[in-house]
Tab-separated table of C-alpha atoms (C1' of nucleotides) in Angstrom:
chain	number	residue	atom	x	y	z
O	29	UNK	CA	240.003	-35.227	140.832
O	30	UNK	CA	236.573	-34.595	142.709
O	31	UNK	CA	237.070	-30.958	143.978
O	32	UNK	CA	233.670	-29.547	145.367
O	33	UNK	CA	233.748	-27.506	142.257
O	34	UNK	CA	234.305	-30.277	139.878
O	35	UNK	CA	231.354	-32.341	141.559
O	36	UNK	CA	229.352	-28.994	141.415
O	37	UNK	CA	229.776	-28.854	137.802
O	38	UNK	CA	228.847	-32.216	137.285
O	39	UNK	CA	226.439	-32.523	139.022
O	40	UNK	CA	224.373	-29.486	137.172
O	41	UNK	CA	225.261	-31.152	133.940
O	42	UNK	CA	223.728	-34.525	134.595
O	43	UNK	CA	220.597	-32.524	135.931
O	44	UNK	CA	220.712	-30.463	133.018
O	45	UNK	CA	221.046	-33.437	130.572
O	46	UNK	CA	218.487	-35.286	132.251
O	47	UNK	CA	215.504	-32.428	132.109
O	48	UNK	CA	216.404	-32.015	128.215
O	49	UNK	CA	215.109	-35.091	128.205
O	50	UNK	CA	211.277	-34.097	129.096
O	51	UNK	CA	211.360	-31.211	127.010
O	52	UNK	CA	211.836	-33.398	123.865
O	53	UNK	CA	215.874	-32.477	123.617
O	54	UNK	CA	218.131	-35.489	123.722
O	55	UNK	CA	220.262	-35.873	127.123
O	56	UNK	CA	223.852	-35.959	125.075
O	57	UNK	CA	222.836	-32.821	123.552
O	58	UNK	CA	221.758	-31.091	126.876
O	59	UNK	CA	225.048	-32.369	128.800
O	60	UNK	CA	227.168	-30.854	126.020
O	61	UNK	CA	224.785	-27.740	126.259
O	62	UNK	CA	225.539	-27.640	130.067
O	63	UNK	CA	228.955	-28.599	130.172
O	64	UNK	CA	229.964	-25.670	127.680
O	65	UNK	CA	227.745	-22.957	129.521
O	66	UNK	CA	229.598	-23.773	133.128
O	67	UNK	CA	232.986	-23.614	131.585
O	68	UNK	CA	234.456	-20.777	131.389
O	69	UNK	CA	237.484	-21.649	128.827
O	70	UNK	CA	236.092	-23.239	125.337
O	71	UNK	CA	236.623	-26.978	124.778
O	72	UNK	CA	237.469	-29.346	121.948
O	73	UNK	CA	235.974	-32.030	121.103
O	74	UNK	CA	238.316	-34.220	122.415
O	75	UNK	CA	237.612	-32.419	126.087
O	76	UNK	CA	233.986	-33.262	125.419
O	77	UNK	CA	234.636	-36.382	124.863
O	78	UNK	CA	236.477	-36.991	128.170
O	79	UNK	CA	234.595	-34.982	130.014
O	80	UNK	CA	231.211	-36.896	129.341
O	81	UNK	CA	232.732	-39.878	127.915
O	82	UNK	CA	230.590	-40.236	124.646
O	83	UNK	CA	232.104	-41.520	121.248
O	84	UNK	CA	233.688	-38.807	118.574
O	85	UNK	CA	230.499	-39.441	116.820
O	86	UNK	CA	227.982	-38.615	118.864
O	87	UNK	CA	229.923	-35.243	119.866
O	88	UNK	CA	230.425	-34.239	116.394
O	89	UNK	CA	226.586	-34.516	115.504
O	90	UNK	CA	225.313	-32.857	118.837
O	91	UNK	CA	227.637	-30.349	118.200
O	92	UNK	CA	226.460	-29.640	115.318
O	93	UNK	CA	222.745	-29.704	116.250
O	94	UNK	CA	223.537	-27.339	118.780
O	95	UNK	CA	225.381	-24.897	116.311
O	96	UNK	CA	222.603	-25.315	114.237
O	97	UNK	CA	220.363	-23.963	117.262
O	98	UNK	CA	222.556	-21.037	117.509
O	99	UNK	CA	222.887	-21.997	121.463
O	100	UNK	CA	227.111	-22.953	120.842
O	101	UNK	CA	229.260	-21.411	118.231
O	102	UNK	CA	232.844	-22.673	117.108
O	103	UNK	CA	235.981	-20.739	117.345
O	104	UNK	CA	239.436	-21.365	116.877
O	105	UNK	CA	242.731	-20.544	118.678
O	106	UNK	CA	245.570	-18.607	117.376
O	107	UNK	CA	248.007	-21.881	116.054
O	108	UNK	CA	245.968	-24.434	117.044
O	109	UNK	CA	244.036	-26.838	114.228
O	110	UNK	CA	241.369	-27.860	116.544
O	111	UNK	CA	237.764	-26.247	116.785
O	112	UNK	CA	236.585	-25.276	119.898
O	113	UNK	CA	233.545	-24.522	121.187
O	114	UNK	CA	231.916	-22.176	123.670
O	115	UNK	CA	228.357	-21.498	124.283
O	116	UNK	CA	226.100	-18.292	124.505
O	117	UNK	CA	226.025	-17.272	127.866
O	118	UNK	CA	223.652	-14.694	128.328
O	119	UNK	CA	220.717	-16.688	129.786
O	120	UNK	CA	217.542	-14.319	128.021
O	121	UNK	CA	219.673	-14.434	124.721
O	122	UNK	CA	219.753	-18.275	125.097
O	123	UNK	CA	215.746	-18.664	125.885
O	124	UNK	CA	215.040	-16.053	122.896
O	125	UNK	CA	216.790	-18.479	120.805
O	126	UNK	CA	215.395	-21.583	121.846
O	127	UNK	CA	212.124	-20.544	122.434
O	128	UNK	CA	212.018	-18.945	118.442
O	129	UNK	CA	213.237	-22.557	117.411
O	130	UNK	CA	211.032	-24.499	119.471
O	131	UNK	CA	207.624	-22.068	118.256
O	132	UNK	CA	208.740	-21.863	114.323
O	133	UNK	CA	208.779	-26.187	114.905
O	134	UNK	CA	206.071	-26.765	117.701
O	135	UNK	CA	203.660	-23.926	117.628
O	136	UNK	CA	203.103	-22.647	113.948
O	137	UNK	CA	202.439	-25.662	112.202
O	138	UNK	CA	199.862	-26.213	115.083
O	139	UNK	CA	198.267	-23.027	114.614
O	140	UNK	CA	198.630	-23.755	111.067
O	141	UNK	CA	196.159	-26.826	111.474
O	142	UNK	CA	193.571	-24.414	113.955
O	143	UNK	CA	193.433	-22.422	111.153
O	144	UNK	CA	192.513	-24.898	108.304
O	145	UNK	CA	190.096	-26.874	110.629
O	146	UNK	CA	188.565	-23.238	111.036
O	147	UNK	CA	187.891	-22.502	107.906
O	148	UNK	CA	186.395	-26.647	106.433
O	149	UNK	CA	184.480	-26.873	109.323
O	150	UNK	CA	183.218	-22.921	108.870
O	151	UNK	CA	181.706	-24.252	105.500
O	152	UNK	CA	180.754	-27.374	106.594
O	153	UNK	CA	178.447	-25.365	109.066
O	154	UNK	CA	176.734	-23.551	106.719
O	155	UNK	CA	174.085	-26.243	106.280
O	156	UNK	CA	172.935	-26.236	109.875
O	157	UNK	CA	170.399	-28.873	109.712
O	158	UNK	CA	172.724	-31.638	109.569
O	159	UNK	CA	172.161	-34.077	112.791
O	160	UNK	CA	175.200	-32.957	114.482
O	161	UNK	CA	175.257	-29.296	114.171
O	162	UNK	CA	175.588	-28.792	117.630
O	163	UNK	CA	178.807	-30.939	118.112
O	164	UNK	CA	180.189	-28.877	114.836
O	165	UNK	CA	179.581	-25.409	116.338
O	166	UNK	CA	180.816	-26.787	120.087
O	167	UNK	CA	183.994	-28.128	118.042
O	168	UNK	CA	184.128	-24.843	116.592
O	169	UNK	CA	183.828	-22.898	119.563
O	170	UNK	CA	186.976	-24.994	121.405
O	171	UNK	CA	189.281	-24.527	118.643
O	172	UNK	CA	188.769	-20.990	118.422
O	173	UNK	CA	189.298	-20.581	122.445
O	174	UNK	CA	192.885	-22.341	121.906
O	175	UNK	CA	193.854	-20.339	118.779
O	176	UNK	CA	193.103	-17.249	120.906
O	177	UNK	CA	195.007	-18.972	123.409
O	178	UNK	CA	198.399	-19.660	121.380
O	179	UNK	CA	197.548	-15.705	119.689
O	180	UNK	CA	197.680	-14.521	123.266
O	181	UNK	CA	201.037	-16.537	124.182
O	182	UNK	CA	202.535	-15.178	121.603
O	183	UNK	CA	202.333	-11.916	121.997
O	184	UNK	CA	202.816	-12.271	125.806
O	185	UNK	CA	205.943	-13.675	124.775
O	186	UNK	CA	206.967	-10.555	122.649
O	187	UNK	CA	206.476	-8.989	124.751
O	188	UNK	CA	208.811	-10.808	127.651
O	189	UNK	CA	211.445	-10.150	125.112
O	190	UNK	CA	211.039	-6.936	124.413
O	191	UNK	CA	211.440	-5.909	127.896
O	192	UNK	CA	213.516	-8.956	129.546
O	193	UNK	CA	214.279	-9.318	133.522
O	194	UNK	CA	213.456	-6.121	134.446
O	195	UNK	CA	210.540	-5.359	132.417
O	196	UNK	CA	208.837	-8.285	134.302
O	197	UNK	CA	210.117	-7.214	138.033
O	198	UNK	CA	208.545	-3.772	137.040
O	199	UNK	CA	205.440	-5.221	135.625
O	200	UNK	CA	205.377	-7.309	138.493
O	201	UNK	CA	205.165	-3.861	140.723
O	202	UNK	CA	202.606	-2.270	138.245
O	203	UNK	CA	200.151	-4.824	138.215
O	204	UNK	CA	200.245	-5.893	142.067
O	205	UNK	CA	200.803	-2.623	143.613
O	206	UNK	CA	203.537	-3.934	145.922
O	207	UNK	CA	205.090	-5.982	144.769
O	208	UNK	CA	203.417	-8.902	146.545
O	209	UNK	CA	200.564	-10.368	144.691
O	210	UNK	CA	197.335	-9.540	145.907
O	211	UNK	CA	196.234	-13.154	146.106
O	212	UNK	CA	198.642	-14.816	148.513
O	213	UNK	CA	200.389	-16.698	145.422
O	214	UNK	CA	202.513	-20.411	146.270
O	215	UNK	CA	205.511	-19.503	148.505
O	216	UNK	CA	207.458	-20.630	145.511
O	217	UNK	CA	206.207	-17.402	143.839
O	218	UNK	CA	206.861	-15.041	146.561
O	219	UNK	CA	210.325	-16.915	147.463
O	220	UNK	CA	210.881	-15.615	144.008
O	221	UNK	CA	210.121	-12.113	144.385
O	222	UNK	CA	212.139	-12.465	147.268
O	223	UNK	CA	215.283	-13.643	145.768
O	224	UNK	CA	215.141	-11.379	142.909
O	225	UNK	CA	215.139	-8.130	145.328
O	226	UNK	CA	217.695	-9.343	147.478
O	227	UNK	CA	220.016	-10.756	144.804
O	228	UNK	CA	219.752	-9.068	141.525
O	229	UNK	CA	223.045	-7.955	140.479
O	230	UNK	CA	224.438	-4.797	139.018
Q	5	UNK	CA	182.278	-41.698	106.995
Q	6	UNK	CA	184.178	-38.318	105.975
Q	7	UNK	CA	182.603	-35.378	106.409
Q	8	UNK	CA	184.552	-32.472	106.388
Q	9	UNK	CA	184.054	-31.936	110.055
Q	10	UNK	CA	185.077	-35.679	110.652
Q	11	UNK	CA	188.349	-34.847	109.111
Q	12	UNK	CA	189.003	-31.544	110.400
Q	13	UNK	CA	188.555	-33.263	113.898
Q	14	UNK	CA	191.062	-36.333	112.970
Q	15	UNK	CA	193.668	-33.796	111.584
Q	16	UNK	CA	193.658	-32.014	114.511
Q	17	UNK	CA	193.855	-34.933	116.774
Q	18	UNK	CA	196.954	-36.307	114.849
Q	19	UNK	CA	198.677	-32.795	115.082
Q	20	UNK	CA	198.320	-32.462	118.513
Q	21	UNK	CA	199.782	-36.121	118.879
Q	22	UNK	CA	202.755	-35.203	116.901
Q	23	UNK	CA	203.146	-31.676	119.188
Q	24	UNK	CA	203.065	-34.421	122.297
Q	25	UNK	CA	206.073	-36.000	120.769
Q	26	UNK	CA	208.306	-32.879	120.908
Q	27	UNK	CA	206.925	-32.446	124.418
Q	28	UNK	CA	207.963	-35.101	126.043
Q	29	UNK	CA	203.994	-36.643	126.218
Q	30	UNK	CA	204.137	-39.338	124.483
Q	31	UNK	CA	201.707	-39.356	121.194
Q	32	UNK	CA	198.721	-41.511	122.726
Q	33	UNK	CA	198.201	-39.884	125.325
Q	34	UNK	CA	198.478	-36.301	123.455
Q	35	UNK	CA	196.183	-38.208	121.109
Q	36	UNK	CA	193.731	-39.164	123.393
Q	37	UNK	CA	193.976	-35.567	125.105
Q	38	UNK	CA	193.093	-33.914	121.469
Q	39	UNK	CA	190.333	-36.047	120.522
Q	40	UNK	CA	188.261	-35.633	124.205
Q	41	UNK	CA	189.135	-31.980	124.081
Q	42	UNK	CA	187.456	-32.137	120.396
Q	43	UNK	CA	184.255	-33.919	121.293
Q	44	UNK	CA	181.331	-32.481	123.325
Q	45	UNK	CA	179.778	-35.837	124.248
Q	46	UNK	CA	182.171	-38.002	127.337
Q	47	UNK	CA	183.667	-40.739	125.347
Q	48	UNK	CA	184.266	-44.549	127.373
Q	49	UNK	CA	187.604	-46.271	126.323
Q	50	UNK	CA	185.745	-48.549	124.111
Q	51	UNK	CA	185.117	-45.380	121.793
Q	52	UNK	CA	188.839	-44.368	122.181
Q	53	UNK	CA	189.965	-47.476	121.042
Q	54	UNK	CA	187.959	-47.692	117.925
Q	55	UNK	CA	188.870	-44.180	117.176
Q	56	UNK	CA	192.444	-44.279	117.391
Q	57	UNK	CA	192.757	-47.847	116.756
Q	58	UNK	CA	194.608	-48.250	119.816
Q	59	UNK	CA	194.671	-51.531	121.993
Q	60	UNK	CA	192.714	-51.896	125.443
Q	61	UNK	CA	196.051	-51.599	127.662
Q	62	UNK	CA	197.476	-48.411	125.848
Q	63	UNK	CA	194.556	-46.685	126.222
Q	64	UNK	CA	193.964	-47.427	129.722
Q	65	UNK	CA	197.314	-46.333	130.769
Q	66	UNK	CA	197.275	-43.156	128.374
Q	67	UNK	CA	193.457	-42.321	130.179
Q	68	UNK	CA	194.659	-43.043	133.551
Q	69	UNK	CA	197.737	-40.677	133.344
Q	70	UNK	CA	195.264	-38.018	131.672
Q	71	UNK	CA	193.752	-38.181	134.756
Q	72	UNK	CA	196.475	-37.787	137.241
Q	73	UNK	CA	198.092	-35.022	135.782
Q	74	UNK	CA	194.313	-33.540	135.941
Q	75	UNK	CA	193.484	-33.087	132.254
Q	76	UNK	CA	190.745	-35.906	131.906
Q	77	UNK	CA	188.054	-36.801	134.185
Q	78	UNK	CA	186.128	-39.442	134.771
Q	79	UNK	CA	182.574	-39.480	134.738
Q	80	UNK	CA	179.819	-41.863	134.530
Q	81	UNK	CA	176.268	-42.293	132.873
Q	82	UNK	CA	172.792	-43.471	134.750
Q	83	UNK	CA	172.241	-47.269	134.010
Q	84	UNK	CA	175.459	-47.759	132.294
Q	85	UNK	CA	178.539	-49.317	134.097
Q	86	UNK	CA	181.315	-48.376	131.604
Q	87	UNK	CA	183.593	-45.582	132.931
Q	88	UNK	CA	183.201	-42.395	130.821
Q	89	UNK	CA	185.702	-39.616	129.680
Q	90	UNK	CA	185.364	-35.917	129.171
Q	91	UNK	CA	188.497	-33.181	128.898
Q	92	UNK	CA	188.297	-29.750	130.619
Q	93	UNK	CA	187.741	-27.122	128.200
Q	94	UNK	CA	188.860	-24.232	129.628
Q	95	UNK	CA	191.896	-23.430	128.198
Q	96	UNK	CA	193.650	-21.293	130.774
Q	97	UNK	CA	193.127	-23.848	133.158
Q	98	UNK	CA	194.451	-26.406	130.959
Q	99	UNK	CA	197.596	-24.431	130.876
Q	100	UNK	CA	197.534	-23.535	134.338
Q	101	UNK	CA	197.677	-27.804	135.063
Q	102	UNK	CA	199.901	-28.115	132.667
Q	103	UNK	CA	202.699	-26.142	133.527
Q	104	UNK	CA	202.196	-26.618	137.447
Q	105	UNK	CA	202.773	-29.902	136.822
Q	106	UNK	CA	205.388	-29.924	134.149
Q	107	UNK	CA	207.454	-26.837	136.860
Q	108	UNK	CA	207.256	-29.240	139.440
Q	109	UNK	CA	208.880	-32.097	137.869
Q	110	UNK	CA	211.192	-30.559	135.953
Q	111	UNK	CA	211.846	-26.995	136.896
Q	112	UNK	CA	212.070	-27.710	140.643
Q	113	UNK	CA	214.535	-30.331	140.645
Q	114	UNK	CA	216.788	-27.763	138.642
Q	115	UNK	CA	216.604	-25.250	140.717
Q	116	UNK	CA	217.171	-27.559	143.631
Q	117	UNK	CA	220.461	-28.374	141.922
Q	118	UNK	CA	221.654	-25.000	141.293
Q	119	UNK	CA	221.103	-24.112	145.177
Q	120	UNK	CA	223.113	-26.937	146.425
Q	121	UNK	CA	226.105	-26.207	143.656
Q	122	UNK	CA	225.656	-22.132	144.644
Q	123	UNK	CA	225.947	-23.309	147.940
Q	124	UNK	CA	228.672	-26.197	148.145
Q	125	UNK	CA	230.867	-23.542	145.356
Q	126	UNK	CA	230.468	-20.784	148.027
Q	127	UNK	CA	232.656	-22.505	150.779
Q	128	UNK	CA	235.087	-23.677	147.527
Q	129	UNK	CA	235.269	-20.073	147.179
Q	130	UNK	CA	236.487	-19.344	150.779
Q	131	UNK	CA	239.890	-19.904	149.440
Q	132	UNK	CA	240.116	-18.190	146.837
Q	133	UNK	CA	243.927	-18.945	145.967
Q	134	UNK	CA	243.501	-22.098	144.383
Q	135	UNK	CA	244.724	-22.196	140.349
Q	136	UNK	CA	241.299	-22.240	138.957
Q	137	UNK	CA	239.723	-19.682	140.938
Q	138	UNK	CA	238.350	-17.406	138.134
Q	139	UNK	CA	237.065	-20.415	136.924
Q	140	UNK	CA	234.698	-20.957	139.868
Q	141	UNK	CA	233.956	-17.078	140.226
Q	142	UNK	CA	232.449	-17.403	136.819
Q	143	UNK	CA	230.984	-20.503	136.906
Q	144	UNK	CA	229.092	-19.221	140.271
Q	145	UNK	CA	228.082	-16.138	138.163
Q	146	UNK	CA	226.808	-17.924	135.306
Q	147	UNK	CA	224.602	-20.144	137.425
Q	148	UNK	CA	223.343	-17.121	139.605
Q	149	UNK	CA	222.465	-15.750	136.148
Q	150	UNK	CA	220.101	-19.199	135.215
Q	151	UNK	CA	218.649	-19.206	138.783
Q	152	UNK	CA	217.908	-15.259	138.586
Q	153	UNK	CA	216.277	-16.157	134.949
Q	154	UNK	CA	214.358	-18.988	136.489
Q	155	UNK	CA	213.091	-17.213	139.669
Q	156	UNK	CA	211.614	-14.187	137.149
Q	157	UNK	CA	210.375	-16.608	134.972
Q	158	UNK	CA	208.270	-18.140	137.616
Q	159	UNK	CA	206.937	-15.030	138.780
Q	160	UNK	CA	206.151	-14.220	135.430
Q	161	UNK	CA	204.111	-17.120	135.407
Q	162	UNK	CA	202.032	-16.637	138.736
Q	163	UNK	CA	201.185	-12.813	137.589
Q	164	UNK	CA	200.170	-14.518	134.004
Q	165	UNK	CA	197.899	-17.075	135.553
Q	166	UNK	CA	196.182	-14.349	138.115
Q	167	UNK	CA	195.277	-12.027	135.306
Q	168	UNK	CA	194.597	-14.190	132.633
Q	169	UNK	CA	194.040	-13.945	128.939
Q	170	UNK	CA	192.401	-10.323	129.094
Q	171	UNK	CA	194.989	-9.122	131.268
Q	172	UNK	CA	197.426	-9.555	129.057
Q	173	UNK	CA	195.645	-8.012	126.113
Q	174	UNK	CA	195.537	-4.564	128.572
Q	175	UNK	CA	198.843	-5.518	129.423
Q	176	UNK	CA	199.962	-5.606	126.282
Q	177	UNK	CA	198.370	-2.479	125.100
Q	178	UNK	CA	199.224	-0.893	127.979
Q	179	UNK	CA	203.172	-1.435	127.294
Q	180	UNK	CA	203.088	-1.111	123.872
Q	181	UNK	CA	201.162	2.318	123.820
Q	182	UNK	CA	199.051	0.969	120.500
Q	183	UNK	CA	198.645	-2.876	121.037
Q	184	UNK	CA	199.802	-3.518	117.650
Q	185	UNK	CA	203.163	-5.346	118.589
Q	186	UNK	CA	201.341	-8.363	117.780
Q	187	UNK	CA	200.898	-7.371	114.119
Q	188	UNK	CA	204.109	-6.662	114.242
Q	189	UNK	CA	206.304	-9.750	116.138
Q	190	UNK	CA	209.769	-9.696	114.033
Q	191	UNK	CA	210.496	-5.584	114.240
Q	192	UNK	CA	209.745	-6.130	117.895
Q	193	UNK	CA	211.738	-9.288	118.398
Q	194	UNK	CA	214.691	-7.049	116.789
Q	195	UNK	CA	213.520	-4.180	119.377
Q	196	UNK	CA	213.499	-6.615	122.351
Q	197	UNK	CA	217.477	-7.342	120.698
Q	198	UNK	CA	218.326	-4.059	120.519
Q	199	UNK	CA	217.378	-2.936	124.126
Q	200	UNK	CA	219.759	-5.867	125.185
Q	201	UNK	CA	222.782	-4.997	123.473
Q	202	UNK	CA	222.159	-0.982	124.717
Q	203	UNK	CA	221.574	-2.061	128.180
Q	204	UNK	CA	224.973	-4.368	127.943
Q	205	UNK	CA	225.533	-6.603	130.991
Q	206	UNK	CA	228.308	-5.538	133.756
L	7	DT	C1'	252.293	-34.586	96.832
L	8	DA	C1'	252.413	-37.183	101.130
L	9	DA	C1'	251.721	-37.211	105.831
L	10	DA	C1'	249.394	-35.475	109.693
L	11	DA	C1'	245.623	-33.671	112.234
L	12	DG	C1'	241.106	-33.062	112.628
L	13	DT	C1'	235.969	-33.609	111.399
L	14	DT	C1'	231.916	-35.868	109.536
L	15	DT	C1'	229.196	-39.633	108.150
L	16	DC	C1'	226.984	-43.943	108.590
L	17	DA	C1'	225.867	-49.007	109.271
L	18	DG	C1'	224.938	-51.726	112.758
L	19	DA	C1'	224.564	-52.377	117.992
L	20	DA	C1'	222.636	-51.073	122.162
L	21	DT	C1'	219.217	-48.880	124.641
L	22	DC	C1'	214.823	-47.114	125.658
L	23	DA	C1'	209.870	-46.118	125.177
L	24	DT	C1'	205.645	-47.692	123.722
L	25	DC	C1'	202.219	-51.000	122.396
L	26	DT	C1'	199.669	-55.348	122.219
L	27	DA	C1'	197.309	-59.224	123.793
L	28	DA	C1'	196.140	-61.949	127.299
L	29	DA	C1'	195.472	-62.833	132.026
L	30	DA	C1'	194.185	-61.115	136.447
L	31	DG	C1'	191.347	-58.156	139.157
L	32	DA	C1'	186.996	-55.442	140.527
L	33	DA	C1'	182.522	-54.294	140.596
L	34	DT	C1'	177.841	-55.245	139.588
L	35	DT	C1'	173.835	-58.001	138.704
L	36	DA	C1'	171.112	-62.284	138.657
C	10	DT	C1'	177.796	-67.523	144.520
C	11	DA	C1'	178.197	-67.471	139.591
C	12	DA	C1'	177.965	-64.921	135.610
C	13	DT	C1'	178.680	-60.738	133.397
C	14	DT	C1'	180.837	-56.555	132.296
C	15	DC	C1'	184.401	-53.625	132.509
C	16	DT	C1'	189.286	-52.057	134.063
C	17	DT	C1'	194.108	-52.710	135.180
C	18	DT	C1'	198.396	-54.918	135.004
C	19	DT	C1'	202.144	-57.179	132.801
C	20	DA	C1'	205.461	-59.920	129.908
C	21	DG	C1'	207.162	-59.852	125.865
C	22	DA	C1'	207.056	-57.851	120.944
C	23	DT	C1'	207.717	-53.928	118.244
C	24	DG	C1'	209.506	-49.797	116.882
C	25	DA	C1'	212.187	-45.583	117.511
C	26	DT	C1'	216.104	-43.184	119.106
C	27	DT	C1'	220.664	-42.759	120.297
C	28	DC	C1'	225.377	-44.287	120.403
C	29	DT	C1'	229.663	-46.381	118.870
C	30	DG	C1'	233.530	-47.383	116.064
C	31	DA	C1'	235.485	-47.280	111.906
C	32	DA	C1'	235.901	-45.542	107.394
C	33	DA	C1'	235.644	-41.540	104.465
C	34	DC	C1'	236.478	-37.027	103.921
C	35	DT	C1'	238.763	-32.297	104.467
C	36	DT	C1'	242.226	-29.168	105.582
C	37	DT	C1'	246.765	-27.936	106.837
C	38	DT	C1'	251.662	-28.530	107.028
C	39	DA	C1'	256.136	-30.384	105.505
DNA sequence: TAAAAGTTTCAGAATCATCTAAAAGAATTA
DNA sequence: TAATTCTTTTAGATGATTCTGAAACTTTTA
């Protein structure tokens, strides 16, 4: 039954699924992601499988993974055998969470590697005469400019969390003046501002 | 020949490469990325090759997307015909590529989604005594949520790439009072929970 | 304890991305 | 123009990921 809402909602999951897809997250596991955070009522596996017409299989293990993420939890209803499943809804919660998964996997061991490289090629250079001192103390220099780098993300990120949506419309304020950015940023940007004046709730 | 700085350059490369993976860049290119942003002389695909033991084809498809999304350039030598390679160094800028490019092919098309469902829910909506009307009242709230989220994180991300790495050290100390939340990232993290749950939604 | 209802695991199949090697194409020099 | 040098494209091979279907397992009810 295609109601303009049901087409809505699929539509968002098959978008959804499909960008999980660039950022490294596989496109069953998105869909389920998606289709749980537009529903409002939790679903069973079985609905899952209907709904996106995958095999029991590949629901129970993306499931799972997304438990596992802390981005779904199980629950159960009163007389009823079957797990159900509804997802976290509040959308900074959500980005905490994946963003904490995705650094503790993605970022640290990277930094991890900075750091060692730092330190054998800090000894390495102590003998400068060697014929490519130059290229050691260049490579040097670059790797230290991205640890600073990630360092800096980080905290920025902290920092996002600690004060969430309206930290950032403030800060947005504080450092511009107005409001508008002093530099005449893409209209993307300032479509932005715009929306989030005009629209924020509560 | 393994000197220490040798290997410190090859582990990095091959971290990065696996970091590419989870990214959605596939590892040769990542690869490739690494070991130009490693080296201070231009490297021509001849010296790629031998480096990462790659074939020919591979690494002139992994070079030639390098250069479209604007990471690589090419650059040539006086009296020598081969094509040369050399990364940009400067981090921020890096980024700034980066995530221009990754927003518009994968943020933009989401939020290009979301408008149309907002929109084609909206008139849904009109009548509003259809069975599954709280259904679509939440389902428009939860994706006006997500497109709110996405619209501050893009702001977030112009005023980021205007100020730059020291602005966000200031920043930082500037919101933190001391500028030691980065020492500190897990009591902050529980902070940045805490201010959530007091501030409760609705 | 047996049957029923539901969930998880896993071997193999299907699908998808990436890589190689070789041929074709360009540009440059003789 | 032919020879040389280098780059790009491509068909098919390889390898990795994801999915299915069925069996194994677990829990609950009768």
């Amino acid at each position: 039954m295609p109601s303009p809402f049901r087409e809505a909602k699929n539509l968002l999951v098959r978008r959804w699924g499909e960008m999980g897809g660039y950022w490294g997250i596989n496109r069953t596991m998105a869909e389920i992601h998606a289709l749980l955070f537009v529903t409002r009522e939790p679903l069973c596996t079985d609905d899952i499988m209907d709904q996106l017409k995958i095999s029991r299989g590949n629901a129970s293990m993306n499931l799972r993974a997304l438990v596992d993420w802390g981005l779904i939890e199980r629950m159960h209803k009163l007389g009823d055998r079957k797990e159900y499943f509804q997802a976290d809804t509040d959308v900074w919660h959500m980005f905490e969470t994946i963003m904490r998964e995705r650094r503790r996997r993605e970022v640290e061991p990277i930094i991890a590697t900075i750091d060692h490289c730092c330190e054998s090629v800090k000894q390495a250079n102590a003998k400068i005469n060697t014929p490519d001192a130059e290229d050691i103390r260049e490579f040097q220099r670059r790797i230290e400019d991205l640890r600073l780098f990630l360092a800096t993300m980080g905290s920025l990120f902290e920092l996002v969390l600690e004060f969430g949506g309206e930290g950032i419309e403030k800060l947005n304020l504080l450092m511009t003046g107005t409001g508008k950015s002093s530099k005449e940023p893409r209209s993307s940007a300032r479509a932005a501002v715009r929306t989030r004046n005009s629209t924020a709730r509560r």
